[in-house]
mmCIF file of C-alpha atoms in Angstrom:
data_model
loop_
_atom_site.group_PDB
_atom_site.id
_atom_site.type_symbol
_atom_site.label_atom_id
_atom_site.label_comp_id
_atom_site.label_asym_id
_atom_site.label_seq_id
_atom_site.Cartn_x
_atom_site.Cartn_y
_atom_site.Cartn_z
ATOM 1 C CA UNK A 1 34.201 2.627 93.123
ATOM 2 C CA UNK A 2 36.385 4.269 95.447
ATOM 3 C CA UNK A 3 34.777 4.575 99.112
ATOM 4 C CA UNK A 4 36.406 7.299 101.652
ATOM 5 C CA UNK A 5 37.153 6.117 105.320
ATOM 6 C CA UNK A 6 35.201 7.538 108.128
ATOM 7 C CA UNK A 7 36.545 8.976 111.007
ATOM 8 C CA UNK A 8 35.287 6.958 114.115
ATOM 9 C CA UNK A 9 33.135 8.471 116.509
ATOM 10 C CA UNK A 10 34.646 9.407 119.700
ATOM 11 C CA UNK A 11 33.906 11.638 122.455
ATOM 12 C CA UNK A 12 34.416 15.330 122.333
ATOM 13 C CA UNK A 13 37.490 16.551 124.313
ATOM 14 C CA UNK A 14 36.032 20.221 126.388
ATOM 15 C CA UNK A 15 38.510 22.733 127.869
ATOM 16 C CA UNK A 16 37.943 26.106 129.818
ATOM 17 C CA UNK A 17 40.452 28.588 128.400
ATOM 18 C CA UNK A 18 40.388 31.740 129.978
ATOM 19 C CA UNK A 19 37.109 32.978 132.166
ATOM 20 C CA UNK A 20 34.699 33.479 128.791
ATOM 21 C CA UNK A 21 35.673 31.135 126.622
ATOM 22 C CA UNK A 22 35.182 26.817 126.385
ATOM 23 C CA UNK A 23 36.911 24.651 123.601
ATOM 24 C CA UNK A 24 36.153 21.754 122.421
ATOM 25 C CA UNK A 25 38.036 19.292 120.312
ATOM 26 C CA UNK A 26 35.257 17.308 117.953
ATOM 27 C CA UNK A 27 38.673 14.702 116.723
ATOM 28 C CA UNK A 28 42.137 15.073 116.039
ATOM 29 C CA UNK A 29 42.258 15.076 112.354
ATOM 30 C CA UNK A 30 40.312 16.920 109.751
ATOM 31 C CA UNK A 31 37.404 14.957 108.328
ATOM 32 C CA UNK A 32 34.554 15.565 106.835
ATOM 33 C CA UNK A 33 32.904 13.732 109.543
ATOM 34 C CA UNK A 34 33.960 15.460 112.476
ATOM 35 C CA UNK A 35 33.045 18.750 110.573
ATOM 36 C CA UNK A 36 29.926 17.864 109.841
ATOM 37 C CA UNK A 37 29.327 16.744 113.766
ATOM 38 C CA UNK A 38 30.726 20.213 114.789
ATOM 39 C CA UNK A 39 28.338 22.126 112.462
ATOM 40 C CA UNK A 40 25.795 20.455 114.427
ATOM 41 C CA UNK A 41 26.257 21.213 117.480
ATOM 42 C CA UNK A 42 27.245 24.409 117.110
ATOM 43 C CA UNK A 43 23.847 25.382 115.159
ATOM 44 C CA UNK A 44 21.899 23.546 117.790
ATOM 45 C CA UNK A 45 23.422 25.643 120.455
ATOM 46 C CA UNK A 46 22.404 28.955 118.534
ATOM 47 C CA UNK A 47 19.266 27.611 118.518
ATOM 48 C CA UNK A 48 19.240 26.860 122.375
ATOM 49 C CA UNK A 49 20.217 30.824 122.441
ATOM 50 C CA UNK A 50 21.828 30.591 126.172
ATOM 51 C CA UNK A 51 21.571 33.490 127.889
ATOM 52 C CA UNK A 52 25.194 34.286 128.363
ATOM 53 C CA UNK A 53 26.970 32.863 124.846
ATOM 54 C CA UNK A 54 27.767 35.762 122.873
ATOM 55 C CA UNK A 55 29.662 33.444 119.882
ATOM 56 C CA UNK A 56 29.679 30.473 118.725
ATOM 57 C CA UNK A 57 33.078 29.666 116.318
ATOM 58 C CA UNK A 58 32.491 26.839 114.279
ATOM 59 C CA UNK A 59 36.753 25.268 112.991
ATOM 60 C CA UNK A 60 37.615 22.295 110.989
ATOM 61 C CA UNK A 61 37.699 19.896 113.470
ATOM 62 C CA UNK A 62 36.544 21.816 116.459
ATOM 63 C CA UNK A 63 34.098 24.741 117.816
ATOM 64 C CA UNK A 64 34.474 27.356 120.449
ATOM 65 C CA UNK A 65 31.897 29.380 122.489
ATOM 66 C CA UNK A 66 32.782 32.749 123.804
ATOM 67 C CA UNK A 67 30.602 33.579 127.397
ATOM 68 C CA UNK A 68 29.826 35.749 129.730
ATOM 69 C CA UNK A 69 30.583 34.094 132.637
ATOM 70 C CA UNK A 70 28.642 36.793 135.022
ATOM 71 C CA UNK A 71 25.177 35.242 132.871
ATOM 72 C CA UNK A 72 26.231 31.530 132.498
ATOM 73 C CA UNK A 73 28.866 29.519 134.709
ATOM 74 C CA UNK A 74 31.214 27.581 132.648
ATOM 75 C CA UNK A 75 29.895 24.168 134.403
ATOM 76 C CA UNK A 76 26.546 24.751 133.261
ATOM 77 C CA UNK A 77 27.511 25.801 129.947
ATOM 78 C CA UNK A 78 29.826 22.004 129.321
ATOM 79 C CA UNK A 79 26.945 20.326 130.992
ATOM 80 C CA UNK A 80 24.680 21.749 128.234
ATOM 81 C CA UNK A 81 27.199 21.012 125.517
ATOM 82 C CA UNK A 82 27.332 17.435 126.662
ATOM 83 C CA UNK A 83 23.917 17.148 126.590
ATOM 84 C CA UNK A 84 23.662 18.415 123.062
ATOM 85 C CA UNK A 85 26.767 15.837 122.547
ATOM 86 C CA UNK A 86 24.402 12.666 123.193
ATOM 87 C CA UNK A 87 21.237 13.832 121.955
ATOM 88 C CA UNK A 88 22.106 15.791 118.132
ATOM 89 C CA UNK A 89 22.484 13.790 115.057
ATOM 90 C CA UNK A 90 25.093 15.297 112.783
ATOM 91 C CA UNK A 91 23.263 16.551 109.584
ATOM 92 C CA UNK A 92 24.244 14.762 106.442
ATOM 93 C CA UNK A 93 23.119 16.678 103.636
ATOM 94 C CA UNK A 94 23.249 20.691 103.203
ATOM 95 C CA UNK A 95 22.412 23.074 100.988
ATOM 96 C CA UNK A 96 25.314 24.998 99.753
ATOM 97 C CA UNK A 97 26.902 26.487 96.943
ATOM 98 C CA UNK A 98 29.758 25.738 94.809
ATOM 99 C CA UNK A 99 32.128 28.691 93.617
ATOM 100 C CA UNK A 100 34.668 28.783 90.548
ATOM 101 C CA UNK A 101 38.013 30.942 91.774
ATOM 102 C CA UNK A 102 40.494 31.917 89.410
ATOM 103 C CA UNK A 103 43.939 31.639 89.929
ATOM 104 C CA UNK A 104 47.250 32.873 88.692
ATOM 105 C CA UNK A 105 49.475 30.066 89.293
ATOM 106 C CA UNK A 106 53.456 30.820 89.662
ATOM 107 C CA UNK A 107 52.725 34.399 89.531
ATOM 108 C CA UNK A 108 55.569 37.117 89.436
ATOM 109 C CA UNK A 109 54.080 38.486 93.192
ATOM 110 C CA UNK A 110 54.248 35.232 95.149
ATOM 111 C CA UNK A 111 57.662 34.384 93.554
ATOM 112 C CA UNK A 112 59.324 37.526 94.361
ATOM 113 C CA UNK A 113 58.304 37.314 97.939
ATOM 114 C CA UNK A 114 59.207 33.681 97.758
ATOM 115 C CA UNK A 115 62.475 35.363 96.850
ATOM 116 C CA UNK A 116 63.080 37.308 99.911
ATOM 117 C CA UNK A 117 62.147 34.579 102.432
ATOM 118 C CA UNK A 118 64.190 31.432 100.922
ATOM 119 C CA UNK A 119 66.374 31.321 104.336
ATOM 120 C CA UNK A 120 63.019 30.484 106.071
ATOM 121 C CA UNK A 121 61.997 27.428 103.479
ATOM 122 C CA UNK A 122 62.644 23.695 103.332
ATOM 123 C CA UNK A 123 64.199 24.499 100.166
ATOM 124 C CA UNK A 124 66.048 27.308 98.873
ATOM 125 C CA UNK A 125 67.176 25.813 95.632
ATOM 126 C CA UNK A 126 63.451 25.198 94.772
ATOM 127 C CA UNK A 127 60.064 27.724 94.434
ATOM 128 C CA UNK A 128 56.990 27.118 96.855
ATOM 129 C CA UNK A 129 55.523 25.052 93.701
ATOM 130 C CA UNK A 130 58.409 23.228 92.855
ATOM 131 C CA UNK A 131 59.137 21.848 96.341
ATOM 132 C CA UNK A 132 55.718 21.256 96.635
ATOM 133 C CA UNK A 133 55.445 19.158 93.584
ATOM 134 C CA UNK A 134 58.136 17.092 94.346
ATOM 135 C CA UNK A 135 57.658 16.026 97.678
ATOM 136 C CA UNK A 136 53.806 15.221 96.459
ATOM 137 C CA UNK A 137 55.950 12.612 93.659
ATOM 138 C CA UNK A 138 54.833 15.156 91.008
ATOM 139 C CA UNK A 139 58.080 15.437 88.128
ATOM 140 C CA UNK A 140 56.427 19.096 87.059
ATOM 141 C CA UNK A 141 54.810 21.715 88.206
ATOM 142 C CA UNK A 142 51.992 21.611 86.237
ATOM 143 C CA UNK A 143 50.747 18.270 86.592
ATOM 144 C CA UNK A 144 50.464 19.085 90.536
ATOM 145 C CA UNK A 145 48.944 22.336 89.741
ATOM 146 C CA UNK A 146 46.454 20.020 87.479
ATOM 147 C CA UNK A 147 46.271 17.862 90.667
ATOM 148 C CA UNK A 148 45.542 21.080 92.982
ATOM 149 C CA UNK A 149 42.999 22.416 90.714
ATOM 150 C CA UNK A 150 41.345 18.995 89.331
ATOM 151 C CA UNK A 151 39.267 17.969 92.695
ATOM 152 C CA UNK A 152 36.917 20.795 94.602
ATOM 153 C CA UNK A 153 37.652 21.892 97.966
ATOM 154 C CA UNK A 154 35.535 22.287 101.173
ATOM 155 C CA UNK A 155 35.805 25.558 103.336
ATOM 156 C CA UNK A 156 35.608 23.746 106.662
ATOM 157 C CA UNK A 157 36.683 27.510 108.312
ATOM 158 C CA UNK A 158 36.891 31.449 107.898
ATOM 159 C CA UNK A 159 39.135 33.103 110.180
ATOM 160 C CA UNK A 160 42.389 33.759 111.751
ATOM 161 C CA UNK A 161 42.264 37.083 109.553
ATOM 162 C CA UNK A 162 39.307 38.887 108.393
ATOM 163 C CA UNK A 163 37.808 36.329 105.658
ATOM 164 C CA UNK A 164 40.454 33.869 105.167
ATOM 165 C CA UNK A 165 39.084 30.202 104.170
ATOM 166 C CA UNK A 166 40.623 27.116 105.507
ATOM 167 C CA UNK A 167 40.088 24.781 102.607
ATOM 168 C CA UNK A 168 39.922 20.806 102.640
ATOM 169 C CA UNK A 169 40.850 18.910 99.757
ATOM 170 C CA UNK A 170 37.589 16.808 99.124
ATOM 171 C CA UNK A 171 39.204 13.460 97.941
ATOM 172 C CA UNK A 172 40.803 10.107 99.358
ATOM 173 C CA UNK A 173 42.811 10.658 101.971
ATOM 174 C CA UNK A 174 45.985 9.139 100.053
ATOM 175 C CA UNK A 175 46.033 11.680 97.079
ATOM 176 C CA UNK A 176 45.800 14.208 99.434
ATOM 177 C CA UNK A 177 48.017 17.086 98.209
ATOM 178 C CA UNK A 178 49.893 18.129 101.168
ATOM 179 C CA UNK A 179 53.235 20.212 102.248
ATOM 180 C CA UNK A 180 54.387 21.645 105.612
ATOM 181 C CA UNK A 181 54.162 25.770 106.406
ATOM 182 C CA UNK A 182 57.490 27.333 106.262
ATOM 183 C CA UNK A 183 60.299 26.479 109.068
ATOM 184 C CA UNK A 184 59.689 30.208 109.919
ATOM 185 C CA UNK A 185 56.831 32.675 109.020
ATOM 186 C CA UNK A 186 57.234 34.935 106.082
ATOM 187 C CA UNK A 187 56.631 38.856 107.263
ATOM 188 C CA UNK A 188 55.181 39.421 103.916
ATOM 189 C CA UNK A 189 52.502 38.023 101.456
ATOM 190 C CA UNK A 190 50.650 38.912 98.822
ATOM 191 C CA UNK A 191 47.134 40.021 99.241
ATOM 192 C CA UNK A 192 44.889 37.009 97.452
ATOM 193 C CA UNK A 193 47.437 34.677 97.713
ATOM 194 C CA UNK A 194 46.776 31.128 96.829
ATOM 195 C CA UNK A 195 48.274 29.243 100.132
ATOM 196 C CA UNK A 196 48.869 25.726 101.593
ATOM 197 C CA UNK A 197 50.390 24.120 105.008
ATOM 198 C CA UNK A 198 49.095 20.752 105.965
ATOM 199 C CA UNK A 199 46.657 19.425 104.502
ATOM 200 C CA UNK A 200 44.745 22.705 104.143
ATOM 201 C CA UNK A 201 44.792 25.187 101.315
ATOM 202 C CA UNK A 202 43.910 29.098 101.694
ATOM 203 C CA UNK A 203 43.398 32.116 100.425
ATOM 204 C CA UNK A 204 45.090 34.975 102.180
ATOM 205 C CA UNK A 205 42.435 37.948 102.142
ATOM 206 C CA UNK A 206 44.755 40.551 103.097
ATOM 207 C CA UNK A 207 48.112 41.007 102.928
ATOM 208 C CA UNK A 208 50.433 40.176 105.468
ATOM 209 C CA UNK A 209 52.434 37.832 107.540
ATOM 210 C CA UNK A 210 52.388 33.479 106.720
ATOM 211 C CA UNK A 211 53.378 30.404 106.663
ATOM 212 C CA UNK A 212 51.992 28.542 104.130
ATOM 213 C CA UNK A 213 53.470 27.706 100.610
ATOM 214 C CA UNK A 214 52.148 30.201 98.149
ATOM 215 C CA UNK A 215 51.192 28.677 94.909
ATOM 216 C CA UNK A 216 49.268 31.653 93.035
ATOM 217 C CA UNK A 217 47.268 34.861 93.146
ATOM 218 C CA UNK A 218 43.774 34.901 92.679
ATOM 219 C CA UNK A 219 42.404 38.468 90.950
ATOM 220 C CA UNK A 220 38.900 37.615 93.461
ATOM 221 C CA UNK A 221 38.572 39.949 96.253
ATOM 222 C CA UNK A 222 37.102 37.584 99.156
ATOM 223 C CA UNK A 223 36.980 40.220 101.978
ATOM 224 C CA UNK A 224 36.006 43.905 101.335
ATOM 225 C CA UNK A 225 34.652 46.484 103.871
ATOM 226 C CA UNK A 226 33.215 48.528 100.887
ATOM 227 C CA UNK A 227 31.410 45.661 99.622
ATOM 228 C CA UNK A 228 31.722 46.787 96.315
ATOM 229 C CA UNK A 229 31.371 43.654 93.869
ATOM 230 C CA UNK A 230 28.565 42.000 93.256
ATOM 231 C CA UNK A 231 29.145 38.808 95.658
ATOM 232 C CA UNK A 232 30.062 40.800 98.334
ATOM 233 C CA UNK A 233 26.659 43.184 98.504
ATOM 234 C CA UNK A 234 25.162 40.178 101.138
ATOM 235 C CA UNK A 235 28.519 40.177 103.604
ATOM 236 C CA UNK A 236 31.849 41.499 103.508
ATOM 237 C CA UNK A 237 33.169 38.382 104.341
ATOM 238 C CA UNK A 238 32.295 36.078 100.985
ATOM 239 C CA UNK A 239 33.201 32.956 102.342
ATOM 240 C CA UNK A 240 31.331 30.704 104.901
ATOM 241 C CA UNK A 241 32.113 27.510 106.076
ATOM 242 C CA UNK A 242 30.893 24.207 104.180
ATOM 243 C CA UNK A 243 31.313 25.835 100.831
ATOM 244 C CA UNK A 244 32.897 24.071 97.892
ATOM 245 C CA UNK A 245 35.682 25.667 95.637
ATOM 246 C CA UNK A 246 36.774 24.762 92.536
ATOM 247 C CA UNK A 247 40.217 26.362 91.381
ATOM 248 C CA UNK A 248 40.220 27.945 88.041
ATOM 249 C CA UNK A 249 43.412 27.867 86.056
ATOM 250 C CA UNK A 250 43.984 31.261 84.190
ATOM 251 C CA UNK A 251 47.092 33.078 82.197
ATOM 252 C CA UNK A 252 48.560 36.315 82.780
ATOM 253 C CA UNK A 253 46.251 38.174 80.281
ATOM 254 C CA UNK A 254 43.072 36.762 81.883
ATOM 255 C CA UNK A 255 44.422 37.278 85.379
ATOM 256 C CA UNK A 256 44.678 41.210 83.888
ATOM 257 C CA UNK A 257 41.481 41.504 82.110
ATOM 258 C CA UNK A 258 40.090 40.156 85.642
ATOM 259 C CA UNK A 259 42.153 42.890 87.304
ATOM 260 C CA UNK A 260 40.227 45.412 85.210
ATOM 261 C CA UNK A 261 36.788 44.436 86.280
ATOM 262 C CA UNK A 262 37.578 44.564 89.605
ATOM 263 C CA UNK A 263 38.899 48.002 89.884
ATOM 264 C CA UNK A 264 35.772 48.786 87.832
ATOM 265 C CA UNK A 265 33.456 47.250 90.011
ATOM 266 C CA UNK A 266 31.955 44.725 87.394
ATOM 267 C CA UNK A 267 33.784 41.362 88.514
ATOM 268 C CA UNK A 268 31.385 38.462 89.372
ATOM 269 C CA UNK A 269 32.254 34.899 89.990
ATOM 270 C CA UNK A 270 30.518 32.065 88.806
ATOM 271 C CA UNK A 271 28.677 30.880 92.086
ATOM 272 C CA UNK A 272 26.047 28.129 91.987
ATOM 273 C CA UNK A 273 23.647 27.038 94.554
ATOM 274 C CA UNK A 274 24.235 22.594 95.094
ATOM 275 C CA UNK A 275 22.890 20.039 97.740
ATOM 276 C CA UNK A 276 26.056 18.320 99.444
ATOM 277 C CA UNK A 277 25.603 14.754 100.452
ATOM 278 C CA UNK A 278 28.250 13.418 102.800
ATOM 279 C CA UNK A 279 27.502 9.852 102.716
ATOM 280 C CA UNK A 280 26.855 10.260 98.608
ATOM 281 C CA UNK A 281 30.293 11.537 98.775
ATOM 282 C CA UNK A 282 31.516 8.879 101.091
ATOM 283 C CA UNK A 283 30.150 6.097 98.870
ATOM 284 C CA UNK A 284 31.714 7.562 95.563
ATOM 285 C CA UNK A 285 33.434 10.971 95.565
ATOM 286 C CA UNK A 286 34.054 10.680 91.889
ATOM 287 C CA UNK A 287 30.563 10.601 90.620
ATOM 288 C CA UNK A 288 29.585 13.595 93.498
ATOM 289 C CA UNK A 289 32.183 15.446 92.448
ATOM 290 C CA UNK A 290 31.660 14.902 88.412
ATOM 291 C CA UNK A 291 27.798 16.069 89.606
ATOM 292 C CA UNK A 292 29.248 19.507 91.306
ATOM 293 C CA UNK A 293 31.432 20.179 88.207
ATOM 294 C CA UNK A 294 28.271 19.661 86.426
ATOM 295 C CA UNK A 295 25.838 21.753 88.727
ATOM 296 C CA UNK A 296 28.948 24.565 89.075
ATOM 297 C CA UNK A 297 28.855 24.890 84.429
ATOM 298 C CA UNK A 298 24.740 24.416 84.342
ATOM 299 C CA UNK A 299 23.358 27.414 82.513
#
């Protein structure tokens, strides 16, 4: 049985930026842990609904609350946060869902902008993928991309751009894919690109500038004003933080066909509702994630 560390408990680090808005630093690193103890504070100040807090920006290892500062002084506001601090128990278990996302893998798109950007990489000689395989201790490309799709991933954030998912690889910290962001940003990248820098993968919803290595395309439009598929009628942001993605391998002619039903407004993805225990997880993240698999291909 393989057991995941914990991240130790340790106090949260506040600090004022600006006059309306207060940071706060739940731990260093990315854990599940320290997500799970920001999503719990930050839902038990929207329930305390302050007169004065006009957001409340849950990140992966941290939160921030934008104010008013004319309805609530900034002191009174920490002093409330520190409170909440003490006193709320981070949840362990939610109710979630689970979502399969196709992907393109060493598509023609990402490698021609690849291309155009090599004086900005670690690498020139190599692609995105083939750097990133190697420095991972991967001899091919495809057994990391077998690696990057094998093991679901945990949306711990959605920002930075309109709908873009930080995603957290959700096994031991040692097989951890992980790769740094470009030595300078790229100016260009494909909309739906398959991206990662860190430790954290992503999926760019628009195109635009980045840093991150780009790995694929995925045909799934995650962010649409128009909210014209399916899974986007509820929001026109699809992703929300603490949902679990599971990376879909597919060809060129399946990527296409995909393509097709988009532009005719009939693509779906295959989205299923799961329970998410952290300290299941914690005890034996094989068996919880061979019971998500399961849940995600239960008809």
């Amino acid at each position: 049985m393989n057991r995941l560390q914990t991240t130790p408990v340790t106090p949260i680090r506040y600090s004022i930026a600006g006059d309306e808005h207060l940071f706060a630093e739940v731990s260093e690193s990315m854990s599940l842990e320290a997500f799970f103890r920001a999503m719990a504070i930050t839902r038990a100040v929207e329930k305390l609904a302050l007169p004065g807090v006009l957001d409340v920006c849950l990140a992966n290892a941290s939160f921030q609350i934008r104010f008013n500062p004319d309805l609530i002084h900034p002191l009174a506001l920490l002093e409330q946060l520190e409170a909440l601090e003490s006193s709320t128990t981070a949840e362990r278990r939610i109710d979630t869902r689970i979502i399969e996302v196709p992907v393109l893998y060493d598509d023609p798109w990402t490698n021609e902008t690849q291309s155009r950007f090599r004086d900005r990489h670690q690498d020139p000689s190599s692609t995105d993928l083939q750097y990133a395989a190697r420095i991972n201790g991967y001899d091919e490309t495809q057994a990391f991309i077998a690696a990057h799709s094998g093991t679901p991933w945990f949306v711990s954030m959605v920002g930075f751009v309109a709908g873009l998912p930080f995603m957290y690889q959700m096994v031991e910290q040692d097989r951890q894919l992980q790769v740094p962001k470009y030595l300078r940003p790229r100016t260009d990248t494909p909309k739906l690109t398959l991206g990662h820098g860190g430790c954290f993968g992503c999926i760019y919803s628009v195109r635009g500038a980045g840093g991150y290595q780009m790995f694929g395309v995925t045909p799934a439009p995650i962010y649409d004003p128009q909210q014209g598929l399916p899974y986007l009628r509820e929001s026109m942001v699809f992703f929300r933080a603490g949902d679990i993605v599971q990376f879909k391998p597919i060809d060129r002619t399946a990527y296409d066909a995909a393509i097709v039903e988009v532009e005719a407004g009939r693509f779906d993805l295959r989205i299923r509702a799961v329970r998410f225990d952290l300290d299941a997880f914690q005890a034996d993240p094989q068996a919880c994630i061979h019971a998500l698999k399961e849940a995600l291909h239960d008809d």
